[in-house]
């Protein structure tokens, strides 16, 4: 499946591009996917990362057309995207939006999704349980006749999420039905699952999906409606990025001969109290999720836990300090890794506390 | 002190070897005792493992306290900004003699001819000994003031002494200090700081004693006003922490070093299952790894101690460097087959696990030897009654 073509040479800004895609002359016949991510790099640096990974870029004003040929499983593919990069207000990094009509399980997964997961300084915009709840509430508030008509929700083995029915089981539920609002709530309460994706239908307006891995898909209707909720998610993502931006690492010279590594943390506030007896389970899940605990110390009383951790996926080391209501993440290099922090933030929401929230300064 | 323990161990070994020469049946008794100590006999518990794990915990807890001091008193902290006091040295004089009594940290001030020694104690089983230790350490600091001035750039001729304990030990510490005040009326008081980690991470100066006034219990400087009342919330300051300190427990040193070493080889041409003595020293010498003003001097000592134990436990062996492309003066080591793994985390996990196993085993053997000697001597004194 080839990337859709545009017959305009340049787009002045994202609204113009969105309008073009929504207009009468829209080149899109299938689902439109917007793959979103957060970057600690500038646009130029982000493009350099893509070019180093074999992409070719073509300038379309405020949008860049990207293409990459690759082979997978003996088959040749050409992945293509239209990139819009939105810089942060503080000038550090920004939001990446990649538009495509290609396949989530092939071109998207094998290229940009892989880059977000493995590259230093990048991560997809994770839509966790808390953000899904925010989006649901926004949709309910703004769209009188909106329905959730399809969803996939899952539960991992040994999950701590409350579940009335057989909590010891790992499960995935795929649901189709116009009573999705109620069904999702019932599944969450009874089976302790959390959304992997939700499909909303707003009659005579739009039908779209929002997925946990930051992929927004327009199935039918108005792109502008979907984009409202893309922006809700971006806002939350930027708040997490701000928490990361407030962290730092610096070697300080207390005396001429005594140099001490110091670090300011990014703070994740927990919604439910962390108990000492959870720590064993948490360490084991960290191991499952490709973290290696180099060294750690834990103390009962109220929780006092500190650790040096190696993120195997992002190849990044950081320190943690946890109390019963916060987890502090300390970078260990002058240039921290936003991608590693976002991945750990996702881990906290998925495996420790779904209501956990990174707090900007 | 560690030196005394080693000496008594060596004496026991000598006696044991002599006993075995004449009465070899004691070897069996030693094995029985060893099995009991390791919980391998019905009804027995592995008390050696418990002791080793407790020693590791205590060591790590001590390091947490020391890190709290470093975090509260570095040039980025609010307390240093407001009071002017900063950490000049962590475990000072370790490089001169590791067995010398030394404080855990010394704090200095650019406008004062005084330093503050801080001794962190996770437990006070012998309170008067602890206070004696603090005074001895402070004397050594004064005795080496010229040397320390060269190392730290700070001139001083007076010392204030601090005992720092976790919040739950404040009563025990207070009673010890009161007893010293009552019995010896020392000219220079020992100040008491408490470290609280219940729902917070806080450092406070304790001023309420029976045998001395609040004034005498406060520092002769602005530090008192910052540390009294609510004290300082350390968790709000940048974390100041390398991987370990010179006196950290060896397992902590091993965990950190032997993750970094194979990890740094992962992307290089060298085999991940080998390393050189030089690599170990370079990593320890890096201030991101170990916090000390004399990193370079201490690095060799720590490296050699650790490699000697690892060799002794049969975890590593020396290789011919020239066969592997190194010059002949390079000390090259490999992990023995018992240390499985081709990734840094696997190698580290296996090393740590085997090191701990051997540590426990060796400790049990030494303890069994001591008990055999004690039982033998008891038997001897029984005979002499006749």
XYZ file of C-alpha atoms in Angstrom:
747
model
C 0.000 0.000 0.000
C 1.542 3.315 -1.056
C 1.567 6.589 0.804
C -1.131 8.987 -0.393
C 0.080 11.764 -2.681
C -0.654 15.454 -2.222
C -1.009 17.787 -5.178
C 0.073 20.894 -3.314
C 3.765 21.924 -3.276
C 3.749 23.492 0.110
C 1.688 23.880 3.270
C 2.070 26.971 5.357
C 1.061 25.343 8.606
C -0.597 22.296 10.078
C -4.175 23.631 9.928
C -3.722 24.128 6.185
C -2.489 20.558 5.830
C -5.374 19.242 7.939
C -7.870 21.265 5.904
C -6.388 19.907 2.693
C -6.729 16.351 3.958
C -10.319 17.017 5.056
C -11.376 18.800 1.881
C -13.252 17.652 -1.189
C -10.009 16.918 -2.968
C -8.693 14.750 -0.138
C -6.280 12.114 -1.441
C -7.123 9.641 1.314
C -9.396 6.715 0.577
C -8.534 4.513 3.546
C -7.980 5.157 7.227
C -5.692 8.056 7.988
C -3.277 7.375 10.835
C -1.479 10.051 12.798
C 1.486 8.543 14.633
C 2.429 10.869 17.478
C 5.564 11.085 19.553
C 7.646 13.316 21.755
C 11.177 14.359 20.951
C 13.946 16.018 22.928
C 15.528 16.999 19.626
C 14.959 19.984 17.419
C 13.279 19.412 14.067
C 16.615 19.407 12.257
C 18.095 16.903 14.720
C 15.021 14.704 14.476
C 15.303 14.714 10.688
C 18.958 13.748 11.031
C 17.894 10.732 13.102
C 15.469 9.709 10.370
C 18.003 10.247 7.604
C 20.520 8.128 9.518
C 17.853 5.404 9.629
C 17.511 5.400 5.862
C 14.658 7.828 5.311
C 14.621 10.351 2.461
C 13.040 13.727 3.066
C 11.261 16.176 0.774
C 10.261 19.641 1.924
C 6.596 20.664 1.649
C 6.793 23.853 3.703
C 5.624 23.175 7.251
C 5.283 19.501 6.388
C 8.016 17.104 5.249
C 7.393 14.064 3.095
C 9.407 11.043 4.266
C 10.034 7.777 2.531
C 12.051 4.677 3.322
C 12.539 1.435 1.472
C 13.178 -1.639 3.549
C 12.952 -5.409 3.513
C 11.158 -7.473 6.117
C 10.522 -11.208 6.119
C 11.885 -11.434 2.579
C 9.434 -8.807 1.251
C 10.218 -5.278 0.072
C 8.301 -2.324 1.435
C 8.258 1.436 0.990
C 7.132 3.270 4.126
C 5.964 6.857 3.773
C 4.787 9.646 6.076
C 4.074 13.341 6.131
C 5.846 14.817 9.123
C 4.807 17.874 11.062
C 7.096 18.892 13.900
C 5.750 21.200 16.607
C 8.488 22.750 18.760
C 8.057 23.211 22.523
C 7.538 26.695 23.884
C 10.739 26.388 25.905
C 12.694 25.624 22.752
C 13.647 22.135 23.917
C 12.331 19.416 21.666
C 8.729 19.066 20.663
C 5.878 16.972 19.329
C 6.170 14.809 16.239
C 3.107 14.002 14.112
C 3.469 11.528 11.245
C 0.545 11.208 8.869
C 0.110 8.084 6.777
C -2.499 5.793 5.269
C -0.192 2.776 5.507
C -0.534 -0.212 7.789
C -0.070 -0.127 11.535
C 1.245 -3.676 11.691
C 3.688 -3.251 8.831
C 5.017 0.101 7.560
C 4.286 1.989 10.792
C 5.499 -0.762 13.118
C 8.677 -1.536 11.168
C 9.823 2.044 10.812
C 8.689 4.965 12.935
C 7.275 2.904 15.801
C 10.568 1.070 16.037
C 12.455 4.389 15.998
C 10.313 5.781 18.816
C 10.899 2.682 20.908
C 14.617 2.265 20.449
C 16.156 5.660 19.724
C 17.597 7.804 22.470
C 15.560 10.959 23.103
C 12.322 9.818 21.454
C 9.169 7.951 22.463
C 5.637 7.534 21.189
C 2.909 9.526 22.896
C 1.692 6.969 25.388
C -2.037 7.166 26.066
C -2.299 5.566 29.494
C -5.360 4.715 31.588
C -5.516 8.222 33.029
C -5.321 9.913 29.632
C -7.885 7.564 28.151
C -10.178 8.589 30.985
C -9.569 12.279 30.256
C -10.310 11.768 26.555
C -13.488 9.810 27.349
C -14.678 12.605 29.616
C -13.878 15.231 26.966
C -15.761 13.317 24.301
C -18.724 12.821 26.629
C -18.740 16.497 27.452
C -18.357 17.789 23.888
C -20.185 15.232 21.758
C -23.745 14.608 22.805
C -24.299 11.518 20.633
C -20.856 9.995 20.728
C -20.573 6.252 21.229
C -17.694 3.909 21.885
C -18.437 1.219 19.312
C -15.341 -0.906 19.574
C -12.469 -1.394 21.974
C -9.652 -3.701 22.936
C -8.673 -3.818 26.593
C -6.180 -6.036 28.375
C -4.799 -7.127 31.697
C -1.265 -8.404 32.351
C -0.449 -11.384 34.554
C 0.136 -10.391 38.222
C -1.503 -7.039 37.588
C -2.415 -5.095 40.733
C -5.441 -3.509 39.105
C -8.595 -4.382 41.025
C -10.562 -7.128 39.326
C -13.682 -8.769 40.696
C -13.402 -11.805 38.493
C -10.392 -14.147 38.518
C -7.712 -11.449 39.024
C -4.913 -13.971 38.588
C -5.561 -14.312 34.840
C -3.926 -12.444 32.001
C -6.609 -11.447 29.454
C -7.402 -9.476 26.305
C -10.969 -8.461 25.478
C -12.123 -7.271 22.065
C -15.591 -5.767 22.087
C -17.946 -4.611 19.332
C -21.210 -2.934 20.288
C -22.950 0.437 20.456
C -23.019 0.247 24.231
C -19.249 0.624 24.464
C -19.305 3.294 27.205
C -21.026 0.998 29.653
C -19.327 -2.171 28.456
C -15.859 -0.685 28.871
C -16.639 0.474 32.386
C -18.045 -2.946 33.278
C -15.025 -4.741 31.831
C -12.691 -2.431 33.749
C -14.475 -3.029 37.036
C -15.117 -6.724 36.676
C -12.106 -7.922 34.724
C -9.516 -5.306 35.705
C -8.573 -4.471 32.104
C -7.276 -1.210 30.671
C -7.858 0.150 27.158
C -5.483 -0.672 24.345
C -7.592 1.245 21.877
C -11.044 2.850 21.740
C -13.114 3.514 18.645
C -15.482 6.478 18.885
C -18.391 7.127 16.586
C -19.897 10.602 16.492
C -22.859 10.388 14.136
C -22.625 12.631 11.057
C -19.288 13.868 12.256
C -16.460 11.403 12.612
C -15.467 7.890 13.434
C -11.989 7.503 14.884
C -9.712 5.362 17.028
C -7.252 6.325 19.731
C -4.621 3.745 20.615
C -2.391 3.359 23.629
C 0.741 3.639 21.492
C -0.075 7.149 20.318
C -1.624 6.249 16.951
C -4.787 8.215 16.120
C -6.804 6.836 13.216
C -9.549 8.592 11.279
C -11.879 5.924 9.918
C -14.412 8.313 8.478
C -15.556 11.934 8.709
C -13.966 15.130 9.909
C -10.282 15.232 10.663
C -10.811 18.377 12.733
C -12.949 16.438 15.239
C -10.272 13.809 15.698
C -7.649 16.506 15.905
C -9.354 18.067 18.934
C -8.594 14.905 20.864
C -5.111 14.580 19.399
C -4.485 17.964 20.971
C -5.848 16.869 24.356
C -3.346 14.020 24.324
C -0.503 16.243 23.145
C -1.193 18.652 25.995
C -0.854 15.852 28.523
C 2.252 14.565 26.783
C 3.840 17.993 26.923
C 3.192 18.206 30.667
C 5.142 14.969 31.098
C 7.889 16.377 28.891
C 8.019 19.505 31.047
C 8.572 17.351 34.102
C 11.492 15.748 32.298
C 12.839 19.126 31.145
C 13.069 20.222 34.788
C 15.463 17.374 35.557
C 19.198 17.671 35.036
C 22.594 16.200 35.816
C 25.733 18.146 36.683
C 29.173 17.369 38.075
C 29.880 19.957 40.761
C 33.239 20.809 42.253
C 32.892 21.187 45.984
C 36.658 21.653 46.173
C 39.426 21.484 43.585
C 39.801 17.741 44.161
C 36.277 16.738 45.119
C 33.879 16.443 42.228
C 30.377 15.155 43.018
C 27.712 13.978 40.557
C 24.427 15.770 41.307
C 21.023 15.379 39.702
C 17.644 17.112 39.879
C 14.782 14.685 39.369
C 11.696 14.496 37.209
C 8.919 13.801 39.715
C 6.083 11.319 39.222
C 3.327 11.711 41.791
C 1.419 8.588 42.745
C -2.304 8.559 43.179
C -2.370 5.510 45.425
C 0.059 4.846 48.261
C 3.042 2.641 47.465
C 3.528 -0.177 49.983
C 6.842 -1.772 50.880
C 5.544 -5.270 50.097
C 4.873 -4.197 46.483
C 8.557 -3.572 45.828
C 9.431 -7.219 45.131
C 6.699 -7.451 42.512
C 7.687 -4.133 40.972
C 11.315 -5.202 40.622
C 10.220 -8.407 38.953
C 8.027 -6.510 36.482
C 10.858 -4.130 35.741
C 12.913 -7.146 34.808
C 10.100 -8.329 32.484
C 9.983 -4.910 30.847
C 13.681 -4.797 29.978
C 14.978 -2.855 32.958
C 18.005 -4.056 34.880
C 18.356 -3.067 38.517
C 22.089 -2.565 38.975
C 21.842 -1.837 42.706
C 19.052 -1.003 45.129
C 18.174 -0.270 48.739
C 14.730 -0.501 50.288
C 13.499 0.293 53.762
C 10.184 -0.306 55.482
C 8.447 2.106 57.758
C 7.057 4.381 55.187
C 8.546 3.365 51.867
C 12.080 4.521 51.176
C 13.500 2.917 48.055
C 16.479 3.963 45.975
C 17.970 2.261 42.980
C 20.291 2.527 40.011
C 18.499 1.244 36.905
C 19.594 0.421 33.371
C 16.961 0.753 30.644
C 17.973 -1.964 28.174
C 15.731 -0.736 25.382
C 16.919 2.838 25.481
C 20.437 1.979 26.725
C 20.128 4.616 29.418
C 21.006 4.611 33.112
C 19.051 6.537 35.722
C 18.519 6.560 39.478
C 15.209 6.265 41.278
C 14.036 7.327 44.673
C 10.591 6.241 45.742
C 8.555 7.166 48.772
C 4.971 6.176 49.429
C 3.603 8.984 47.265
C 6.279 9.906 44.707
C 8.847 8.404 42.420
C 11.781 10.639 41.540
C 13.761 9.865 38.398
C 17.323 11.223 38.313
C 19.270 11.378 35.034
C 22.867 10.194 35.161
C 24.206 12.019 32.123
C 24.323 15.697 31.233
C 22.107 14.980 28.277
C 19.218 13.022 29.741
C 17.000 10.749 27.686
C 13.401 11.904 27.288
C 12.534 8.647 25.584
C 13.747 6.610 28.543
C 11.796 8.809 30.970
C 8.582 8.500 28.945
C 9.035 4.737 28.749
C 9.483 4.565 32.521
C 6.474 6.834 33.022
C 4.471 4.369 30.946
C 5.826 1.525 33.094
C 4.706 3.298 36.273
C 1.199 3.840 34.909
C 0.930 0.309 33.601
C 2.468 -1.599 36.497
C 2.458 0.528 39.644
C -0.278 3.142 39.611
C -2.552 3.961 36.641
C -3.292 7.354 38.213
C 0.399 8.315 38.468
C 1.258 11.639 36.905
C 4.537 13.375 36.061
C 4.429 16.806 37.662
C 5.850 19.772 35.784
C 7.728 22.243 38.018
C 37.554 -3.032 64.083
C 38.055 -5.158 60.954
C 41.780 -5.543 61.684
C 41.095 -7.075 65.115
C 38.633 -9.547 63.636
C 41.141 -10.653 61.032
C 43.845 -11.111 63.641
C 41.683 -13.242 65.931
C 40.653 -15.267 62.873
C 44.277 -15.910 61.999
C 45.037 -16.992 65.571
C 42.109 -19.389 65.560
C 43.279 -20.851 62.246
C 46.749 -21.449 63.647
C 45.384 -23.212 66.716
C 42.999 -25.235 64.580
C 45.811 -26.399 62.275
C 47.792 -27.483 65.338
C 44.805 -29.316 66.792
C 44.221 -31.176 63.533
C 47.811 -32.411 63.487
C 47.272 -34.311 66.746
C 43.536 -34.944 66.671
C 42.339 -35.118 63.061
C 38.823 -36.144 64.181
C 38.121 -32.446 64.831
C 37.895 -31.990 61.076
C 34.608 -33.874 61.132
C 33.363 -31.746 63.985
C 34.229 -28.636 62.001
C 32.190 -29.899 59.056
C 29.232 -30.613 61.338
C 29.383 -27.100 62.732
C 29.691 -25.638 59.258
C 26.614 -27.527 58.047
C 24.678 -26.305 61.059
C 25.702 -22.714 60.521
C 24.584 -22.961 56.889
C 21.210 -24.420 57.816
C 21.995 -27.740 56.160
C 21.098 -29.770 59.221
C 17.483 -30.492 60.182
C 16.213 -27.881 62.567
C 19.035 -25.431 61.863
C 18.881 -22.082 60.133
C 21.386 -20.465 57.771
C 22.470 -17.858 60.284
C 25.589 -16.990 58.309
C 23.484 -15.952 55.318
C 21.368 -13.832 57.649
C 24.477 -12.172 59.071
C 25.925 -11.473 55.629
C 22.630 -10.046 54.380
C 22.345 -7.918 57.494
C 25.887 -6.628 56.950
C 24.983 -5.730 53.355
C 21.808 -3.966 54.480
C 23.626 -2.053 57.182
C 26.318 -1.008 54.715
C 23.747 0.205 52.216
C 21.796 2.055 54.886
C 25.001 3.746 55.979
C 25.660 4.829 52.382
C 22.137 6.285 52.157
C 22.878 8.436 55.189
C 26.192 9.555 53.745
C 24.484 10.413 50.470
C 21.974 12.515 52.415
C 24.877 14.519 53.879
C 26.472 14.923 50.441
C 23.110 16.011 48.991
C 22.462 18.503 51.778
C 25.947 20.012 51.578
C 26.998 20.354 47.961
C 27.317 23.594 46.042
C 23.861 23.183 44.462
C 22.012 22.632 47.716
C 19.958 25.278 49.480
C 21.666 24.615 52.812
C 25.119 25.264 51.346
C 23.814 28.326 49.547
C 22.348 29.760 52.755
C 24.880 28.664 55.356
C 28.120 28.454 53.366
C 28.931 24.967 54.720
C 29.873 22.342 52.162
C 31.275 18.805 52.017
C 35.079 18.970 51.758
C 35.640 15.260 51.928
C 33.864 11.921 52.178
C 35.677 9.237 54.191
C 38.754 11.490 54.428
C 42.161 9.946 55.202
C 41.044 6.560 53.862
C 43.820 6.983 51.287
C 46.415 7.439 54.061
C 45.389 4.337 56.007
C 42.083 2.484 55.548
C 42.314 1.199 59.133
C 42.657 4.690 60.629
C 39.722 6.075 62.544
C 38.133 8.624 60.239
C 34.781 10.382 60.045
C 32.335 9.670 57.246
C 32.381 13.265 56.058
C 33.997 16.596 56.820
C 32.279 19.885 56.180
C 34.106 23.138 55.678
C 33.372 26.819 55.299
C 35.397 29.341 53.294
C 35.184 31.926 56.083
C 35.696 29.713 59.127
C 38.854 28.087 60.478
C 36.811 25.149 61.561
C 35.576 21.883 60.121
C 32.667 19.684 61.157
C 33.196 15.927 61.213
C 30.127 13.795 60.648
C 29.908 10.153 61.707
C 26.878 8.243 60.391
C 25.740 5.361 62.574
C 22.983 2.961 61.531
C 23.084 1.283 64.955
C 24.606 2.002 68.364
C 25.135 -1.328 70.095
C 28.075 0.070 72.098
C 27.262 3.753 72.586
C 30.359 4.814 74.533
C 32.603 3.125 71.962
C 30.818 5.036 69.233
C 31.502 8.348 70.957
C 35.112 7.380 71.552
C 35.418 6.559 67.880
C 34.069 9.988 66.942
C 36.572 11.735 69.182
C 39.417 9.605 67.868
C 38.455 10.377 64.296
C 38.292 14.119 65.024
C 41.775 13.972 66.569
C 43.103 12.337 63.428
C 41.501 15.041 61.312
C 43.230 17.703 63.410
C 46.464 15.741 63.267
C 46.329 15.732 59.473
C 45.093 19.308 59.098
C 48.056 20.403 56.951
C 47.628 17.406 54.664
C 43.891 17.977 54.443
C 44.440 21.640 53.673
C 46.498 20.557 50.644
C 43.823 18.117 49.550
C 40.799 20.329 50.102
C 42.071 23.909 49.955
C 40.581 24.561 53.375
C 42.645 25.692 56.366
C 41.363 24.832 59.842
C 42.477 24.455 63.428
C 39.245 23.469 65.153
C 36.754 20.670 64.839
C 33.116 20.208 65.766
C 32.007 16.601 66.035
C 28.651 15.279 64.879
C 27.019 11.928 65.479
C 24.280 11.314 62.901
C 21.700 8.577 63.522
C 18.389 7.490 62.009
C 15.374 9.074 63.724
C 14.439 5.876 65.565
C 17.802 5.842 67.403
C 17.610 9.376 68.771
C 16.804 8.244 72.330
C 19.697 5.787 72.446
C 22.079 8.408 71.084
C 20.795 11.068 73.461
C 21.309 8.761 76.477
C 24.867 7.951 75.346
C 25.763 11.617 74.992
C 24.139 12.462 78.335
C 26.150 9.668 79.971
C 29.374 11.013 78.505
C 28.509 14.527 79.650
C 27.757 13.265 83.143
C 30.779 11.002 83.555
C 33.480 12.840 81.663
C 32.331 16.456 81.283
C 34.049 16.756 77.901
C 35.216 20.173 76.857
C 33.993 19.747 73.302
C 30.447 18.438 72.909
C 29.383 15.878 70.365
C 26.425 17.227 68.408
C 23.554 15.005 67.412
C 21.897 15.025 63.993
C 18.949 12.818 63.168
C 18.016 11.503 59.735
C 14.301 10.909 59.153
C 12.883 8.892 56.286
C 9.312 8.330 57.453
C 7.153 10.136 54.848
C 10.087 12.447 54.124
C 13.860 12.699 53.991
C 15.000 15.181 56.571
C 18.097 16.160 58.563
C 17.700 17.772 61.985
C 19.847 18.932 64.862
C 18.737 17.470 68.188
C 19.120 19.873 71.079
C 17.165 18.385 73.926
C 19.434 16.680 76.486
C 19.295 16.124 80.261
C 22.915 16.798 80.992
C 23.558 19.856 78.866
C 21.793 22.994 77.744
C 20.282 23.650 74.335
C 22.924 26.279 73.729
C 25.749 23.837 74.322
C 23.945 21.381 72.019
C 23.922 23.806 69.088
C 26.744 24.462 66.650
C 28.791 27.566 67.058
C 27.719 28.742 63.621
C 24.711 29.532 61.462
C 24.205 25.841 60.698
C 22.176 25.490 63.892
C 19.419 27.824 62.771
C 18.991 25.808 59.545
C 18.985 22.409 61.230
C 16.761 23.086 64.247
C 12.937 23.091 64.253
C 11.957 21.263 61.044
C 15.543 20.898 59.870
C 16.361 20.449 56.208
C 14.310 18.441 53.727
C 17.064 16.700 51.820
C 14.740 15.242 49.216
C 14.225 18.718 47.775
C 17.916 19.120 47.018
C 19.702 17.609 44.010
C 20.724 14.040 44.732
C 24.486 13.935 45.168
C 25.587 10.370 44.655
C 28.153 8.350 42.802
C 27.881 4.573 42.791
C 29.739 3.865 46.024
C 32.202 5.158 48.630
C 35.607 3.697 49.574
C 34.141 1.891 52.597
C 30.968 0.671 50.900
C 30.341 -3.034 51.275
C 32.213 -5.091 48.654
C 29.040 -6.460 47.089
C 27.876 -2.926 46.293
C 31.248 -2.150 44.726
C 31.065 -5.377 42.735
C 27.498 -4.733 41.528
C 28.351 -1.351 40.142
C 31.824 -1.993 38.759
C 30.950 -5.281 37.142
C 27.969 -3.904 35.389
C 29.923 -0.937 34.017
C 32.919 -2.978 32.882
C 31.152 -5.579 30.692
C 28.679 -2.897 29.585
C 31.460 -0.678 28.279
C 32.864 -3.660 26.381
C 29.555 -4.483 24.718
C 30.104 -2.045 21.879
C 33.864 -2.425 21.644
C 36.033 -4.977 19.897
C 37.190 -6.539 23.145
C 35.522 -9.653 24.508
C 32.778 -8.944 27.022
C 34.044 -11.859 29.094
C 37.425 -10.297 29.711
C 38.680 -7.174 31.438
C 41.916 -5.562 32.480
C 43.018 -4.276 35.859
C 43.447 -0.894 34.200
C 39.769 -0.794 33.233
C 38.712 -1.483 36.802
C 40.975 1.262 38.138
C 39.810 3.769 35.516
C 36.183 3.264 36.402
C 36.773 3.585 40.157
C 38.873 6.677 39.500
C 35.926 8.348 37.765
C 34.165 10.723 40.221
C 30.831 9.597 38.786
C 31.606 6.181 40.250
C 33.278 6.929 43.562
C 33.088 10.136 45.552
C 36.465 10.999 47.098
C 39.105 13.729 46.771
C 41.856 11.112 46.309
C 40.106 8.798 43.859
C 43.256 7.912 41.988
C 45.143 6.728 45.070
C 42.262 4.709 46.446
C 41.248 3.175 43.134
C 44.215 0.809 43.034
C 43.663 -0.389 46.572
C 39.959 -1.072 46.081
C 40.636 -2.731 42.739
C 43.292 -5.040 44.158
C 41.177 -5.982 47.187
C 38.228 -6.851 45.012
C 40.171 -8.754 42.350
C 42.007 -10.711 45.003
C 38.700 -11.796 46.578
C 37.195 -12.632 43.208
C 40.252 -14.769 42.398
C 40.121 -16.364 45.815
C 36.471 -17.277 45.175
C 37.406 -18.718 41.789
C 35.229 -16.306 39.871
C 37.975 -14.947 37.626
C 41.322 -16.124 36.313
C 44.318 -14.346 34.867
C 45.000 -14.622 31.153
C 48.099 -14.180 29.047
C 47.653 -10.654 27.702
C 49.851 -11.106 24.630
C 47.689 -14.005 23.432
C 44.767 -11.588 23.316
C 46.439 -8.634 21.659
C 47.497 -6.751 24.783
C 51.023 -5.814 25.757
C 52.753 -8.039 28.315
C 52.488 -5.508 31.139
C 48.675 -5.558 31.045
C 46.901 -7.584 33.721
C 44.132 -9.377 31.867
C 41.346 -11.393 33.482
C 38.473 -13.608 32.309
C 35.331 -14.690 34.077
C 35.436 -18.385 34.882
C 32.813 -20.654 33.249
C 30.837 -20.682 36.504
C 30.060 -17.024 35.667
C 27.792 -17.546 32.714
C 26.653 -14.826 30.318
C 27.336 -12.773 27.225
C 25.528 -9.629 28.373
C 26.468 -7.149 31.064
C 23.378 -7.752 33.187
C 23.726 -11.559 33.051
C 27.421 -11.447 33.939
C 26.801 -9.029 36.806
C 23.896 -11.033 38.222
C 25.892 -14.256 38.124
C 28.978 -12.645 39.625
C 26.993 -11.114 42.475
C 25.211 -14.358 43.203
C 28.404 -16.471 43.227
C 30.371 -13.878 45.171
C 27.718 -13.831 47.872
C 27.584 -17.630 47.945
C 31.342 -17.839 48.411
C 31.343 -15.071 50.995
C 28.755 -16.960 53.047
C 30.581 -20.233 52.610
C 33.919 -18.779 53.626
C 32.416 -16.995 56.615
C 30.747 -20.215 57.755
C 34.043 -22.062 57.477
C 35.859 -19.413 59.533
C 33.130 -19.413 62.167
C 33.233 -23.209 62.350
C 37.007 -23.070 62.883
C 36.533 -20.596 65.748
C 33.889 -22.775 67.352
C 36.051 -25.869 67.035
C 38.933 -24.019 68.697
C 36.608 -22.809 71.475
C 35.285 -26.337 72.056
C 38.776 -27.782 72.000
C 40.018 -25.197 74.521
C 37.022 -25.896 76.747
C 37.929 -29.553 76.707
C 41.526 -28.663 77.588
C 40.522 -26.528 80.586
C 38.236 -29.375 81.770
C 41.277 -31.695 81.824
C 43.402 -29.175 83.672
C 40.840 -29.223 86.494
C 42.246 -32.644 87.306
